[in-house]
Amino acid sequence: MRPAVYKAWARAFHSNLQEPALPLEEYPSLQAFFIRSLKEGSRPIDPDPNCLVSPVDGKVLRLGQLRGPGTMIEQVKGFSYPVSSLLGATSSLHDATEEDISGEQTEQNVPESSNAKSWWRVSVASPKLRDRTLLSPKRGIFYCVLYLHPGDYHRVHSPVDWSIFKRRHFSGNLFPTNERAVRTIRNLYVENERVVLEGQWKEGFVAIAAVGATNVGSIKLLIEPELRTNNPGSMALHSQSYDERVYEPEGTGMMVKKGQEIAGFKMGSTVVVVFEAPLSKARGDGTVSSDFGFCVKAGDRIRVGEAIGRWSQS
């Protein structure tokens, strides 16, 4: 009976039944099938060291370049949200200034407390800026918003080789994150429950925000399996309150490789990637061109391991 249900689901949401790692009859529930792993080799990872790959299977909703942490990302025409609200008050991106970034914003459309422990700390923070990080004027900040449809593969992989320094969990709402909701719910991504991983890679800052959706805020971290999300009664009193874990050793964090599985959703949702990438020299008109270029555009479908963008070797 269960395989028939999974086949019906796959037909409705266009899932590829040739990819699951297990035979259909071995999945004990629809949820287990939903968060299925894939056969080895199903998602080859682009080996180019000068590219950043997609962490998920999904649809590109938005992408572009930002001037700094206070820059607004346009959710949809008329609705925008600051990247600082998405990532959290203690993000190391926050004290970067417009001069530090030296780039113009471009887009493509469709109260603090801490409790220190030996290996982690938790804080509930209000939105103020700290943890200054100086960003090279030869680097820009870019972002990409990816939506996972219900039929998509729902595990999250690393877009680059990097060190994860911090994890933040925002116990927010569980509004839907489908394209209709994106058009109608203001501040959708900064109001919903989400988990943010932040750290450094060879080109600078990088962060991944995994945003929960209706009834399925449950986000699982392979690198921190004890984390519990979508807990009854855990709604934050303030949309920017969160608990934070600093991965030890501080300043080194947890090393992950490009393509390595790091998390999973229990239902369709959204992933936002914010990252630094190389900029080229200033043009004569005072603007800055970028060596980095996106390989995708808004509306494109992309899979884990396929390049989001590339840059030339300096």
mmCIF file of C-alpha atoms in Angstrom:
data_model
loop_
_atom_site.group_PDB
_atom_site.id
_atom_site.type_symbol
_atom_site.label_atom_id
_atom_site.label_comp_id
_atom_site.label_asym_id
_atom_site.label_seq_id
_atom_site.Cartn_x
_atom_site.Cartn_y
_atom_site.Cartn_z
ATOM 1 C CA MET A 1 0.000 0.000 0.000
ATOM 2 C CA ARG A 2 2.759 2.453 0.938
ATOM 3 C CA PRO A 3 4.584 2.193 -2.415
ATOM 4 C CA ALA A 4 1.335 3.073 -4.178
ATOM 5 C CA VAL A 5 1.032 6.195 -2.010
ATOM 6 C CA TYR A 6 4.619 7.195 -2.776
ATOM 7 C CA LYS A 7 4.045 6.689 -6.497
ATOM 8 C CA ALA A 8 0.924 8.851 -6.358
ATOM 9 C CA TRP A 9 2.886 11.533 -4.501
ATOM 10 C CA ALA A 10 5.683 11.327 -7.049
ATOM 11 C CA ARG A 11 3.232 11.751 -9.949
ATOM 12 C CA ALA A 12 1.575 14.732 -8.273
ATOM 13 C CA PHE A 13 4.837 16.518 -7.444
ATOM 14 C CA HIS A 14 7.112 15.238 -10.236
ATOM 15 C CA SER A 15 9.560 13.263 -8.084
ATOM 16 C CA ASN A 16 12.080 10.986 -9.792
ATOM 17 C CA LEU A 17 11.501 7.468 -8.441
ATOM 18 C CA GLN A 18 14.736 6.188 -9.988
ATOM 19 C CA GLU A 19 16.839 8.204 -7.527
ATOM 20 C CA PRO A 20 15.890 7.091 -3.962
ATOM 21 C CA ALA A 21 18.583 5.076 -2.204
ATOM 22 C CA LEU A 22 16.087 2.480 -0.946
ATOM 23 C CA PRO A 23 13.304 0.477 -2.617
ATOM 24 C CA LEU A 24 9.927 2.171 -2.076
ATOM 25 C CA GLU A 25 8.626 -0.600 0.190
ATOM 26 C CA GLU A 26 11.431 0.094 2.678
ATOM 27 C CA TYR A 27 10.223 3.612 3.523
ATOM 28 C CA PRO A 28 8.035 3.263 6.650
ATOM 29 C CA SER A 29 6.116 6.520 6.123
ATOM 30 C CA LEU A 30 5.495 9.309 3.652
ATOM 31 C CA GLN A 31 7.686 11.573 5.772
ATOM 32 C CA ALA A 32 10.551 9.083 5.565
ATOM 33 C CA PHE A 33 10.111 8.993 1.790
ATOM 34 C CA PHE A 34 9.918 12.772 1.691
ATOM 35 C CA ILE A 35 13.323 13.234 3.323
ATOM 36 C CA ARG A 36 14.817 10.311 1.376
ATOM 37 C CA SER A 37 18.489 10.049 0.556
ATOM 38 C CA LEU A 38 19.558 9.405 -3.040
ATOM 39 C CA LYS A 39 21.640 6.771 -4.765
ATOM 40 C CA GLU A 40 25.338 7.520 -4.796
ATOM 41 C CA GLY A 41 26.264 9.604 -7.821
ATOM 42 C CA SER A 42 22.773 11.052 -8.313
ATOM 43 C CA ARG A 43 24.066 14.564 -7.634
ATOM 44 C CA PRO A 44 27.592 15.023 -9.027
ATOM 45 C CA ILE A 45 29.358 18.034 -7.532
ATOM 46 C CA ASP A 46 30.996 20.553 -9.860
ATOM 47 C CA PRO A 47 34.738 20.124 -9.166
ATOM 48 C CA ASP A 48 35.745 23.653 -10.251
ATOM 49 C CA PRO A 49 37.452 25.249 -7.195
ATOM 50 C CA ASN A 50 36.313 28.672 -8.437
ATOM 51 C CA CYS A 51 32.600 27.982 -8.304
ATOM 52 C CA LEU A 52 29.881 27.898 -5.671
ATOM 53 C CA VAL A 53 27.298 25.138 -6.090
ATOM 54 C CA SER A 54 23.635 24.846 -5.222
ATOM 55 C CA PRO A 55 23.025 23.390 -1.755
ATOM 56 C CA VAL A 56 19.571 22.085 -2.751
ATOM 57 C CA ASP A 57 17.329 20.967 -5.571
ATOM 58 C CA GLY A 58 14.942 23.832 -6.252
ATOM 59 C CA LYS A 59 13.893 26.893 -8.188
ATOM 60 C CA VAL A 60 15.898 30.120 -8.204
ATOM 61 C CA LEU A 61 13.575 32.857 -6.906
ATOM 62 C CA ARG A 62 15.994 35.778 -6.509
ATOM 63 C CA LEU A 63 19.700 36.440 -6.816
ATOM 64 C CA GLY A 64 21.979 39.439 -6.932
ATOM 65 C CA GLN A 65 24.707 41.507 -5.304
ATOM 66 C CA LEU A 66 24.380 43.497 -2.057
ATOM 67 C CA ARG A 67 26.118 46.670 -0.872
ATOM 68 C CA GLY A 68 26.205 45.635 2.766
ATOM 69 C CA PRO A 69 24.365 44.001 5.674
ATOM 70 C CA GLY A 70 21.721 46.744 5.839
ATOM 71 C CA THR A 71 20.811 46.240 2.194
ATOM 72 C CA MET A 72 17.262 45.168 1.497
ATOM 73 C CA ILE A 73 16.706 41.949 -0.434
ATOM 74 C CA GLU A 74 13.572 42.280 -2.540
ATOM 75 C CA GLN A 75 11.295 39.361 -1.672
ATOM 76 C CA VAL A 76 8.952 40.389 -4.471
ATOM 77 C CA LYS A 77 8.123 43.756 -6.016
ATOM 78 C CA GLY A 78 7.018 45.989 -3.133
ATOM 79 C CA PHE A 79 8.165 43.589 -0.371
ATOM 80 C CA SER A 80 11.771 43.712 0.875
ATOM 81 C CA TYR A 81 13.709 42.623 3.966
ATOM 82 C CA PRO A 82 17.219 43.444 5.273
ATOM 83 C CA VAL A 83 19.796 40.692 5.062
ATOM 84 C CA SER A 84 20.744 41.607 8.653
ATOM 85 C CA SER A 85 17.279 40.562 9.853
ATOM 86 C CA LEU A 86 17.524 37.276 7.996
ATOM 87 C CA LEU A 87 20.907 36.276 9.437
ATOM 88 C CA GLY A 88 20.641 37.704 12.969
ATOM 89 C CA ALA A 89 22.149 40.459 15.064
ATOM 90 C CA THR A 90 25.471 38.753 15.793
ATOM 91 C CA SER A 91 26.274 37.961 12.176
ATOM 92 C CA SER A 92 29.905 38.756 11.355
ATOM 93 C CA LEU A 93 28.630 40.378 8.165
ATOM 94 C CA HIS A 94 26.955 43.209 10.051
ATOM 95 C CA ASP A 95 29.683 45.740 10.617
ATOM 96 C CA ALA A 96 30.826 45.742 7.015
ATOM 97 C CA THR A 97 30.275 49.195 5.534
ATOM 98 C CA GLU A 98 29.382 50.201 2.012
ATOM 99 C CA GLU A 99 33.008 51.237 1.518
ATOM 100 C CA ASP A 100 34.157 47.796 2.650
ATOM 101 C CA ILE A 101 31.991 46.162 -0.005
ATOM 102 C CA SER A 102 32.649 48.672 -2.814
ATOM 103 C CA GLY A 103 29.814 47.377 -4.982
ATOM 104 C CA GLU A 104 26.371 48.438 -6.110
ATOM 105 C CA GLN A 105 23.281 46.426 -5.287
ATOM 106 C CA THR A 106 21.887 44.557 -8.260
ATOM 107 C CA GLU A 107 19.089 42.016 -8.482
ATOM 108 C CA GLN A 108 17.424 39.570 -10.775
ATOM 109 C CA ASN A 109 13.727 39.114 -10.083
ATOM 110 C CA VAL A 110 10.754 36.547 -10.793
ATOM 111 C CA PRO A 111 17.794 41.983 25.214
ATOM 112 C CA GLU A 112 21.111 39.960 25.026
ATOM 113 C CA SER A 113 22.044 37.221 27.519
ATOM 114 C CA SER A 114 24.522 34.357 27.354
ATOM 115 C CA ASN A 115 25.181 31.148 29.234
ATOM 116 C CA ALA A 116 28.711 29.963 28.496
ATOM 117 C CA LYS A 117 29.521 26.256 28.556
ATOM 118 C CA SER A 118 32.690 24.380 27.726
ATOM 119 C CA TRP A 119 31.808 23.785 24.071
ATOM 120 C CA TRP A 120 28.856 26.006 23.195
ATOM 121 C CA ARG A 121 26.932 29.053 24.268
ATOM 122 C CA VAL A 122 23.341 30.187 23.924
ATOM 123 C CA SER A 123 22.220 33.793 23.613
ATOM 124 C CA VAL A 124 18.901 35.535 23.146
ATOM 125 C CA ALA A 125 19.721 38.722 21.273
ATOM 126 C CA SER A 126 17.937 41.890 20.259
ATOM 127 C CA PRO A 127 18.796 43.338 16.823
ATOM 128 C CA LYS A 128 21.941 45.437 17.339
ATOM 129 C CA LEU A 129 25.281 45.293 15.542
ATOM 130 C CA ARG A 130 28.487 43.776 16.857
ATOM 131 C CA ASP A 131 31.278 41.302 15.933
ATOM 132 C CA ARG A 132 33.029 43.517 13.401
ATOM 133 C CA THR A 133 34.501 41.793 10.324
ATOM 134 C CA LEU A 134 36.444 43.852 7.802
ATOM 135 C CA LEU A 135 35.674 42.741 4.281
ATOM 136 C CA SER A 136 38.120 43.240 1.435
ATOM 137 C CA PRO A 137 37.207 46.069 -0.957
ATOM 138 C CA LYS A 138 37.997 43.587 -3.733
ATOM 139 C CA ARG A 139 35.131 41.355 -2.692
ATOM 140 C CA GLY A 140 31.385 41.738 -3.004
ATOM 141 C CA ILE A 141 28.458 40.200 -1.165
ATOM 142 C CA PHE A 142 26.036 38.121 -3.227
ATOM 143 C CA TYR A 143 22.912 36.117 -2.457
ATOM 144 C CA CYS A 144 20.678 33.460 -3.984
ATOM 145 C CA VAL A 145 17.168 32.428 -2.840
ATOM 146 C CA LEU A 146 16.150 28.838 -3.686
ATOM 147 C CA TYR A 147 12.650 27.378 -3.232
ATOM 148 C CA LEU A 148 12.136 23.641 -2.745
ATOM 149 C CA HIS A 149 8.901 22.236 -4.186
ATOM 150 C CA PRO A 150 7.222 19.363 -2.285
ATOM 151 C CA GLY A 151 8.494 16.799 -4.791
ATOM 152 C CA ASP A 152 12.109 17.932 -4.622
ATOM 153 C CA TYR A 153 14.962 16.165 -2.862
ATOM 154 C CA HIS A 154 14.913 17.768 0.597
ATOM 155 C CA ARG A 155 18.437 17.463 1.908
ATOM 156 C CA VAL A 156 20.822 20.413 2.127
ATOM 157 C CA HIS A 157 24.455 20.154 1.050
ATOM 158 C CA SER A 158 27.440 22.445 1.455
ATOM 159 C CA PRO A 159 27.892 24.917 -1.437
ATOM 160 C CA VAL A 160 31.669 25.251 -0.846
ATOM 161 C CA ASP A 161 34.530 24.024 1.313
ATOM 162 C CA TRP A 162 34.157 26.116 4.477
ATOM 163 C CA SER A 163 34.391 26.356 8.262
ATOM 164 C CA ILE A 164 31.051 26.759 10.054
ATOM 165 C CA PHE A 165 31.565 29.013 13.071
ATOM 166 C CA LYS A 166 28.013 29.562 14.341
ATOM 167 C CA ARG A 167 24.472 28.255 14.226
ATOM 168 C CA ARG A 168 21.423 30.398 14.997
ATOM 169 C CA HIS A 169 17.912 29.034 15.470
ATOM 170 C CA PHE A 170 15.019 31.504 15.141
ATOM 171 C CA SER A 171 11.769 30.096 16.575
ATOM 172 C CA GLY A 172 9.478 32.047 14.286
ATOM 173 C CA ASN A 173 6.216 31.497 12.461
ATOM 174 C CA LEU A 174 5.469 28.705 9.999
ATOM 175 C CA PHE A 175 3.891 30.583 7.123
ATOM 176 C CA PRO A 176 3.906 28.799 3.761
ATOM 177 C CA THR A 177 6.890 29.652 1.574
ATOM 178 C CA ASN A 178 5.407 28.836 -1.825
ATOM 179 C CA GLU A 179 5.431 31.428 -4.585
ATOM 180 C CA ARG A 180 1.951 32.714 -3.722
ATOM 181 C CA ALA A 181 3.025 33.289 -0.110
ATOM 182 C CA VAL A 182 6.169 35.085 -1.289
ATOM 183 C CA ARG A 183 3.936 37.511 -3.216
ATOM 184 C CA THR A 184 1.505 38.159 -0.354
ATOM 185 C CA ILE A 185 3.245 37.815 3.054
ATOM 186 C CA ARG A 186 5.521 40.706 3.974
ATOM 187 C CA ASN A 187 8.872 39.823 5.639
ATOM 188 C CA LEU A 188 8.138 36.148 5.054
ATOM 189 C CA TYR A 189 11.680 34.832 5.425
ATOM 190 C CA VAL A 190 12.542 36.903 8.503
ATOM 191 C CA GLU A 191 9.286 35.982 10.288
ATOM 192 C CA ASN A 192 9.439 32.224 9.697
ATOM 193 C CA GLU A 193 11.331 29.703 11.764
ATOM 194 C CA ARG A 194 14.806 29.235 10.355
ATOM 195 C CA VAL A 195 18.270 27.901 11.061
ATOM 196 C CA VAL A 196 21.279 29.954 9.964
ATOM 197 C CA LEU A 197 24.762 28.488 9.566
ATOM 198 C CA GLU A 198 27.550 31.051 9.248
ATOM 199 C CA GLY A 199 31.279 30.855 8.680
ATOM 200 C CA GLN A 200 34.189 31.464 6.326
ATOM 201 C CA TRP A 201 35.437 29.987 3.081
ATOM 202 C CA LYS A 202 38.460 30.839 0.956
ATOM 203 C CA GLU A 203 36.749 33.940 -0.472
ATOM 204 C CA GLY A 204 35.407 35.266 2.845
ATOM 205 C CA PHE A 205 32.004 35.268 4.529
ATOM 206 C CA VAL A 206 29.333 32.658 3.781
ATOM 207 C CA ALA A 207 25.980 31.859 5.406
ATOM 208 C CA ILE A 208 23.093 29.502 4.671
ATOM 209 C CA ALA A 209 19.591 30.194 6.013
ATOM 210 C CA ALA A 210 17.214 27.215 5.962
ATOM 211 C CA VAL A 211 13.675 28.607 6.287
ATOM 212 C CA GLY A 212 10.816 26.423 7.562
ATOM 213 C CA ALA A 213 7.307 26.300 6.086
ATOM 214 C CA THR A 214 3.692 25.565 7.105
ATOM 215 C CA ASN A 215 3.473 22.598 9.498
ATOM 216 C CA VAL A 216 7.026 21.628 8.603
ATOM 217 C CA GLY A 217 9.398 23.949 10.381
ATOM 218 C CA SER A 218 11.344 20.876 11.444
ATOM 219 C CA ILE A 219 14.894 21.371 10.157
ATOM 220 C CA LYS A 220 17.448 18.665 10.922
ATOM 221 C CA LEU A 221 21.184 19.380 11.138
ATOM 222 C CA LEU A 222 23.486 16.442 10.494
ATOM 223 C CA ILE A 223 26.305 18.411 12.100
ATOM 224 C CA GLU A 224 24.170 18.992 15.234
ATOM 225 C CA PRO A 225 21.588 16.191 15.470
ATOM 226 C CA GLU A 226 20.497 17.211 18.966
ATOM 227 C CA LEU A 227 19.018 20.497 17.670
ATOM 228 C CA ARG A 228 15.212 20.474 17.911
ATOM 229 C CA THR A 229 13.098 22.827 15.803
ATOM 230 C CA ASN A 230 9.343 23.340 15.381
ATOM 231 C CA ASN A 231 8.864 22.827 19.113
ATOM 232 C CA PRO A 232 5.326 23.470 20.441
ATOM 233 C CA GLY A 233 5.218 26.673 22.475
ATOM 234 C CA SER A 234 8.646 27.821 21.307
ATOM 235 C CA MET A 235 7.418 30.812 19.272
ATOM 236 C CA ALA A 236 9.825 33.686 19.817
ATOM 237 C CA LEU A 237 8.561 36.740 21.665
ATOM 238 C CA HIS A 238 10.523 38.872 19.217
ATOM 239 C CA SER A 239 10.965 37.969 15.567
ATOM 240 C CA GLN A 240 14.719 38.605 15.873
ATOM 241 C CA SER A 241 15.279 36.554 19.047
ATOM 242 C CA TYR A 242 17.224 33.339 18.649
ATOM 243 C CA ASP A 243 19.501 30.863 20.348
ATOM 244 C CA GLU A 244 23.054 30.653 19.096
ATOM 245 C CA ARG A 245 25.667 27.954 19.225
ATOM 246 C CA VAL A 246 29.337 28.680 18.585
ATOM 247 C CA TYR A 247 31.110 25.626 17.233
ATOM 248 C CA GLU A 248 34.407 24.896 18.937
ATOM 249 C CA PRO A 249 37.228 25.515 18.697
ATOM 250 C CA GLU A 250 36.078 29.124 18.389
ATOM 251 C CA GLY A 251 37.568 30.757 15.320
ATOM 252 C CA THR A 252 38.089 27.401 13.618
ATOM 253 C CA GLY A 253 34.652 25.858 13.848
ATOM 254 C CA MET A 254 33.454 22.803 11.983
ATOM 255 C CA MET A 255 35.017 22.026 8.604
ATOM 256 C CA VAL A 256 32.714 20.800 5.814
ATOM 257 C CA LYS A 257 33.465 20.001 2.182
ATOM 258 C CA LYS A 258 31.652 21.158 -0.941
ATOM 259 C CA GLY A 259 28.777 18.770 -1.590
ATOM 260 C CA GLN A 260 28.768 17.334 1.939
ATOM 261 C CA GLU A 261 25.285 16.794 3.363
ATOM 262 C CA ILE A 262 24.681 19.143 6.299
ATOM 263 C CA ALA A 263 20.905 19.380 6.879
ATOM 264 C CA GLY A 264 17.439 18.348 5.762
ATOM 265 C CA PHE A 265 13.850 19.598 5.646
ATOM 266 C CA LYS A 266 10.750 17.591 6.451
ATOM 267 C CA MET A 267 8.733 19.515 3.863
ATOM 268 C CA GLY A 268 9.126 22.002 1.008
ATOM 269 C CA SER A 269 10.761 25.242 2.016
ATOM 270 C CA THR A 270 13.442 27.796 1.113
ATOM 271 C CA VAL A 271 17.205 28.187 1.394
ATOM 272 C CA VAL A 272 18.984 31.554 1.168
ATOM 273 C CA VAL A 273 22.745 31.604 0.532
ATOM 274 C CA VAL A 274 24.694 34.821 1.288
ATOM 275 C CA PHE A 275 28.378 34.865 0.388
ATOM 276 C CA GLU A 276 31.426 36.906 -0.528
ATOM 277 C CA ALA A 277 33.027 36.483 -3.943
ATOM 278 C CA PRO A 278 35.801 38.292 -5.850
ATOM 279 C CA LEU A 279 35.345 41.711 -7.445
ATOM 280 C CA SER A 280 37.507 43.079 -10.236
ATOM 281 C CA LYS A 281 38.949 46.578 -10.518
ATOM 282 C CA ALA A 282 36.843 49.737 -10.582
ATOM 283 C CA ARG A 283 35.576 50.977 -13.932
ATOM 284 C CA GLY A 284 36.191 54.517 -15.152
ATOM 285 C CA ASP A 285 32.668 55.571 -14.152
ATOM 286 C CA GLY A 286 33.341 54.671 -10.518
ATOM 287 C CA THR A 287 31.324 51.452 -10.457
ATOM 288 C CA VAL A 288 32.865 48.064 -9.723
ATOM 289 C CA SER A 289 32.582 45.120 -12.074
ATOM 290 C CA SER A 290 32.707 41.603 -10.694
ATOM 291 C CA ASP A 291 34.838 38.646 -11.647
ATOM 292 C CA PHE A 292 32.050 36.571 -10.137
ATOM 293 C CA GLY A 293 29.147 35.763 -12.433
ATOM 294 C CA PHE A 294 25.955 33.819 -11.798
ATOM 295 C CA CYS A 295 25.437 30.705 -13.923
ATOM 296 C CA VAL A 296 21.679 30.794 -13.309
ATOM 297 C CA LYS A 297 18.879 33.340 -13.474
ATOM 298 C CA ALA A 298 15.602 33.819 -11.626
ATOM 299 C CA GLY A 299 13.112 31.132 -12.613
ATOM 300 C CA ASP A 300 15.720 28.469 -13.401
ATOM 301 C CA ARG A 301 15.589 25.000 -11.881
ATOM 302 C CA ILE A 302 18.843 23.804 -10.314
ATOM 303 C CA ARG A 303 20.049 20.687 -8.523
ATOM 304 C CA VAL A 304 22.510 19.993 -5.729
ATOM 305 C CA GLY A 305 26.077 20.290 -6.966
ATOM 306 C CA GLU A 306 25.361 22.402 -10.047
ATOM 307 C CA ALA A 307 27.162 25.738 -10.198
ATOM 308 C CA ILE A 308 25.322 28.837 -8.995
ATOM 309 C CA GLY A 309 28.209 31.066 -10.053
ATOM 310 C CA ARG A 310 31.862 31.131 -11.121
ATOM 311 C CA TRP A 311 34.763 33.551 -11.178
ATOM 312 C CA SER A 312 38.094 33.754 -12.946
ATOM 313 C CA GLN A 313 41.317 32.847 -11.183
ATOM 314 C CA SER A 314 43.096 36.034 -10.086
#
